[in-house]
XYZ file of C-alpha atoms in Angstrom:
396
model
C 94.248 44.874 4.362
C 91.002 46.244 5.866
C 89.490 44.520 8.899
C 86.267 42.666 7.957
C 84.409 41.311 10.888
C 81.163 40.503 9.092
C 82.519 37.687 6.913
C 81.903 34.166 8.195
C 85.265 32.465 7.773
C 88.829 33.776 8.117
C 92.246 32.483 7.194
C 93.942 32.838 10.581
C 97.521 32.464 11.563
C 98.211 31.550 15.260
C 101.459 32.111 16.983
C 102.484 30.593 20.360
C 105.744 30.736 22.316
C 105.367 28.831 25.568
C 106.920 28.824 29.018
C 109.710 26.676 27.826
C 110.911 29.547 25.620
C 112.457 27.286 22.963
C 110.815 28.679 19.856
C 107.691 29.781 18.085
C 104.944 27.505 16.775
C 102.758 28.738 14.026
C 99.617 27.402 12.406
C 97.265 28.450 9.653
C 93.649 27.446 9.897
C 90.397 28.577 8.130
C 87.628 28.946 10.687
C 84.416 30.801 11.500
C 85.355 30.693 15.141
C 82.696 28.019 15.914
C 82.525 24.591 14.429
C 84.072 25.121 11.041
C 87.857 24.478 11.305
C 90.137 23.530 8.404
C 93.730 22.929 9.171
C 96.106 24.235 6.379
C 99.735 24.239 7.539
C 102.096 24.754 10.441
C 105.631 25.905 10.972
C 108.282 26.119 13.867
C 111.008 28.551 14.370
C 113.530 27.573 17.051
C 115.204 30.079 19.235
C 118.962 30.363 19.106
C 120.557 29.221 22.404
C 121.694 32.715 23.127
C 118.294 34.155 22.695
C 116.739 31.453 24.862
C 119.155 32.582 27.610
C 118.213 36.133 27.098
C 114.554 35.289 27.452
C 115.064 33.343 30.641
C 117.178 36.217 32.103
C 114.420 38.645 31.159
C 111.882 36.543 32.812
C 113.968 36.299 36.037
C 114.369 40.108 36.094
C 110.529 40.789 35.677
C 109.728 38.110 38.271
C 112.110 39.689 40.760
C 110.360 42.807 40.464
C 106.854 41.398 40.767
C 105.996 42.271 37.232
C 106.988 45.966 37.449
C 109.671 46.991 34.955
C 110.894 49.540 32.532
C 111.514 48.607 28.884
C 114.861 50.384 28.904
C 116.171 48.241 31.907
C 119.197 46.207 30.935
C 119.358 42.486 31.458
C 121.991 41.878 34.156
C 125.330 40.898 32.613
C 124.067 41.104 29.051
C 124.012 44.894 28.118
C 120.766 44.320 26.350
C 117.499 45.986 27.251
C 114.070 44.406 27.858
C 112.809 46.434 24.800
C 115.601 44.948 22.559
C 114.602 41.361 23.774
C 110.951 42.013 22.926
C 112.001 43.359 19.415
C 114.046 40.220 18.851
C 111.183 37.996 19.979
C 108.840 39.778 17.508
C 111.470 39.105 14.809
C 111.219 35.352 15.471
C 107.425 35.552 15.297
C 107.734 37.429 12.122
C 109.873 34.621 10.618
C 107.214 32.135 11.722
C 104.419 34.028 9.961
C 106.639 34.392 6.797
C 107.241 30.579 6.725
C 103.448 30.093 6.728
C 102.946 32.572 3.927
C 105.718 31.111 1.864
C 103.739 27.859 1.936
C 100.327 29.352 1.433
C 100.539 32.992 0.147
C 97.660 35.251 1.344
C 94.771 35.710 -0.988
C 94.044 39.398 -0.412
C 90.392 39.064 -1.512
C 89.757 36.963 1.561
C 89.731 38.124 5.230
C 92.894 37.240 7.207
C 93.900 37.689 10.839
C 96.890 36.837 12.945
C 96.506 35.658 16.608
C 99.614 36.640 18.403
C 99.825 35.336 21.943
C 103.213 36.958 22.732
C 105.757 35.894 25.310
C 104.740 35.419 28.876
C 107.124 36.706 31.497
C 104.882 37.050 34.617
C 101.452 35.754 35.601
C 99.953 36.299 39.081
C 96.203 36.013 39.419
C 96.140 37.460 42.936
C 97.638 40.604 41.651
C 95.381 40.681 38.631
C 98.580 41.021 36.614
C 100.033 39.264 33.689
C 103.017 40.437 31.601
C 102.824 39.182 28.019
C 105.182 41.135 25.606
C 105.447 41.504 21.902
C 105.042 44.072 19.083
C 101.658 43.228 17.470
C 101.544 46.494 15.436
C 104.782 45.407 13.779
C 103.161 42.175 12.551
C 100.031 43.957 11.506
C 101.977 46.632 9.537
C 104.693 44.165 8.089
C 102.077 41.727 6.715
C 99.071 44.075 6.277
C 97.051 41.675 8.363
C 95.105 42.682 11.365
C 96.717 41.121 14.443
C 94.955 40.248 17.738
C 97.050 40.383 20.895
C 96.454 40.548 24.720
C 94.114 37.681 24.784
C 94.225 37.209 28.581
C 94.079 40.782 29.966
C 90.323 41.185 29.863
C 89.778 37.818 31.631
C 92.156 38.742 34.428
C 90.628 42.183 34.851
C 87.189 40.701 35.388
C 88.472 38.405 38.094
C 89.271 35.366 35.937
C 92.315 33.177 36.202
C 93.643 34.235 32.792
C 94.120 30.516 31.959
C 93.542 28.000 30.610
C 92.392 29.425 27.251
C 92.299 26.155 25.135
C 88.921 24.705 26.208
C 86.705 26.347 23.584
C 89.005 25.017 20.817
C 89.197 21.639 22.468
C 85.424 21.640 22.628
C 85.136 22.311 18.852
C 87.620 19.530 18.072
C 86.020 16.960 20.376
C 82.458 17.671 19.353
C 83.279 17.825 15.643
C 84.981 14.394 15.926
C 82.230 12.858 18.081
C 84.793 12.047 20.861
C 82.816 13.065 23.884
C 82.951 12.373 26.845
C 86.633 13.302 26.351
C 89.514 15.049 28.101
C 92.315 16.638 26.391
C 95.316 16.689 28.714
C 98.116 18.958 27.830
C 101.507 18.413 29.353
C 104.015 21.088 28.785
C 105.871 23.037 31.643
C 102.429 22.779 33.454
C 99.812 20.042 32.982
C 96.212 21.146 32.329
C 92.951 19.492 31.309
C 89.851 20.400 29.196
C 86.940 18.049 29.995
C 84.290 18.014 27.323
C 81.388 15.821 28.601
C 78.897 16.452 25.820
C 77.727 18.982 23.126
C 76.698 21.443 25.894
C 79.374 24.154 25.945
C 78.322 25.233 29.357
C 79.370 21.896 30.736
C 83.004 22.285 29.880
C 85.454 21.986 32.726
C 89.009 23.175 32.559
C 91.905 23.853 34.922
C 95.653 23.561 35.393
C 96.553 20.311 37.206
C 100.100 20.623 38.432
C 103.634 20.412 37.050
C 104.212 18.857 33.658
C 107.980 19.023 32.958
C 108.819 22.194 34.804
C 110.087 20.641 37.966
C 112.072 17.930 36.054
C 113.634 20.597 33.852
C 114.554 22.714 36.900
C 116.071 19.819 38.638
C 118.143 18.773 35.647
C 119.544 22.334 35.232
C 120.434 22.339 38.958
C 122.070 18.937 39.078
C 124.122 19.526 35.807
C 125.021 23.119 36.658
C 123.129 24.343 33.654
C 124.753 22.081 31.116
C 121.556 20.258 30.363
C 118.122 21.862 30.211
C 115.790 18.821 30.510
C 115.683 15.024 30.840
C 115.746 14.257 27.240
C 113.524 11.323 26.369
C 113.526 10.537 30.146
C 117.034 9.116 30.020
C 117.899 10.046 33.607
C 114.594 8.879 34.938
C 114.844 5.563 33.133
C 117.963 4.800 35.119
C 116.474 5.781 38.449
C 114.069 4.362 40.931
C 110.870 6.090 41.764
C 110.569 7.031 45.433
C 106.724 6.547 45.725
C 106.988 7.263 49.517
C 107.707 10.952 48.571
C 104.373 11.585 46.814
C 102.729 13.069 49.852
C 105.806 15.194 50.488
C 105.539 16.428 46.927
C 101.930 17.244 47.264
C 102.655 19.152 50.408
C 105.753 21.091 49.282
C 106.001 21.592 45.630
C 103.350 24.273 45.076
C 103.543 27.549 46.784
C 99.801 28.238 46.309
C 98.244 26.846 49.548
C 96.367 23.501 48.991
C 96.284 24.058 45.118
C 96.216 20.305 44.351
C 93.178 19.761 46.655
C 91.120 22.639 45.255
C 88.544 22.189 42.502
C 88.721 24.136 39.278
C 88.804 26.590 37.692
C 92.254 27.268 38.847
C 95.591 28.262 37.158
C 99.324 28.076 37.641
C 102.491 29.705 36.692
C 105.784 27.887 36.401
C 107.049 29.969 39.213
C 104.409 28.661 41.551
C 106.520 25.553 41.839
C 109.512 24.732 44.081
C 111.744 21.722 44.516
C 111.697 20.386 48.058
C 114.960 19.377 49.806
C 113.820 15.727 49.923
C 113.956 15.700 46.035
C 117.219 17.565 45.972
C 118.837 14.988 48.223
C 118.157 12.222 45.640
C 120.460 11.253 42.843
C 119.385 12.960 39.495
C 118.150 9.582 38.208
C 115.828 8.873 41.203
C 114.711 12.431 41.352
C 113.696 12.497 37.607
C 111.872 9.188 38.027
C 110.035 10.324 41.208
C 109.023 13.787 39.602
C 107.768 12.098 36.450
C 105.621 9.776 38.456
C 104.370 12.731 40.530
C 103.151 14.479 37.305
C 101.379 11.421 36.169
C 99.764 10.813 39.626
C 98.253 14.256 39.861
C 96.871 13.920 36.344
C 95.090 10.726 37.127
C 93.826 12.130 40.395
C 92.214 15.052 38.364
C 90.464 12.703 35.947
C 89.396 10.031 38.462
C 85.837 11.554 39.065
C 85.127 12.024 35.372
C 83.231 9.835 33.035
C 85.438 9.401 29.945
C 85.586 7.505 26.678
C 88.683 9.152 25.372
C 91.831 10.842 26.613
C 93.750 13.022 24.098
C 97.386 13.688 24.978
C 98.988 16.905 23.691
C 102.119 18.784 24.489
C 105.795 18.128 24.567
C 105.781 16.609 28.094
C 104.467 13.300 26.746
C 107.846 12.783 24.998
C 109.057 11.813 28.503
C 108.195 8.120 28.399
C 108.071 7.824 32.183
C 105.237 10.354 32.386
C 103.164 8.248 29.857
C 104.088 5.042 31.569
C 103.003 6.542 34.830
C 99.711 7.749 33.359
C 98.847 4.163 32.329
C 100.068 2.794 35.665
C 97.955 5.138 37.810
C 94.908 4.753 35.629
C 95.063 1.066 35.936
C 95.471 1.311 39.622
C 92.837 4.071 40.266
C 90.349 3.309 37.559
C 90.695 -0.409 37.008
C 87.148 -0.941 35.553
C 87.013 1.896 33.131
C 87.708 1.301 29.434
C 89.213 4.500 28.098
C 91.041 5.072 24.911
C 94.231 6.948 25.685
C 96.287 8.156 22.740
C 98.288 11.157 21.266
C 96.394 13.936 19.582
C 97.765 12.871 16.237
C 96.202 9.549 16.521
C 92.860 11.326 16.873
C 93.453 13.345 13.823
C 94.696 16.412 15.637
C 98.186 17.969 15.712
C 99.847 17.924 19.084
C 102.817 20.111 17.956
C 100.712 22.878 16.630
C 97.612 22.723 18.748
C 98.340 25.768 20.916
C 99.240 27.853 17.834
C 95.992 26.683 16.262
C 93.878 27.646 19.259
C 95.170 31.205 19.188
C 94.277 31.344 15.446
C 90.867 30.143 16.404
C 90.451 32.657 19.335
C 91.717 35.549 17.058
C 88.551 34.915 14.958
C 86.413 34.758 18.011
C 87.914 38.030 19.226
C 87.077 39.797 15.969
C 83.563 38.641 16.234
C 83.239 39.591 19.894
C 82.590 35.970 20.940
C 83.608 34.590 24.258
C 87.150 33.434 24.767
C 86.662 32.240 28.311
C 83.690 30.900 30.458
C 82.867 30.817 34.107
C 83.594 27.187 34.242
C 86.998 27.454 32.517
C 88.725 30.587 33.974
C 86.210 31.585 36.768
C 85.049 34.745 35.033
C 81.610 35.947 36.088
C 80.068 35.394 32.739
C 81.267 34.472 29.169
C 83.851 36.930 28.290
C 85.348 38.136 25.007
C 88.941 39.554 24.829
C 91.927 40.489 22.818
C 93.020 43.739 21.337
C 92.972 44.223 17.560
C 95.940 46.034 15.875
C 94.834 47.309 12.467
C 96.949 46.739 9.446
C 96.084 50.200 8.022
C 95.903 53.432 9.816
């Protein structure tokens, strides 16, 4: 399929595998990269437990070498190279694309594109370095669909944070649905916010807030010697007591980036920017999970306290932990008692929480083809609106 950048709307498949490394989310939309967005379908491919372990070990290896590596390096104790892990990751992404096309076969008379984020293994803004691996040419060739990859590289090379990249898609969703002033708060491994005050795209604010589930997940793995990966449905935390006297300790000690929580955005985080202080490790697993969930909620509310909001849209898997959601309502009532704000899941607003990140890379792929900005000064701290992404052609 030939690349056609002059046509207004594209069928675009977005692919996302997040920091949790539990699978691939895929979404198909039809969009012009501006306000026209039609959702068509979504799909998920879960990673096998063995492959999840390989990804985590690959991440640990690349982290230990400060993002410098050789693709032929073997993963410690596995006898598998980084290159082989990347190939298998691409195979999972291929399965996700195929599931989409099985549901909605590609009309080859229309322009198509794939937005392939890849798997993040390392992200350090101070080094101007991000390691996101995948084989985009494989997807482009296998499906004969142009594939956009390396969305964040240009942003970082121009002094940007490289994240968050969701705000332009969030802007389109919120303005199309007349929700402004609104905040979309994503809670995954990390929590982040897109604030859309009105129809002026230059007024968007966006930044990473703090931990979502990453500290809870890490604590559960430690306390259970790796037999459990997370606090499923907040079951541990529900049995514990939140130690609110530790909030300031958590503010002071959980983030290795100096005074990150006090800084104004744009600002970004990597899951490896967090650490568990000894005061938390000394608690029972139940009390620690309850306290960390409350900490996530507290930081989110502190970030929205100065904003004028009518709607708060909740997206991401972190909200499946009921203690984080309960904490959000508690801290909003305590901090913003006079504000009437609708707070609800993305699905209740007509969006799709599960596939939103995949949708946004489908959207950004079209913007990349059209050389439109993917990031703004007020979202990632780039000097001016900046495009990005590398297009891998389906035909040579």
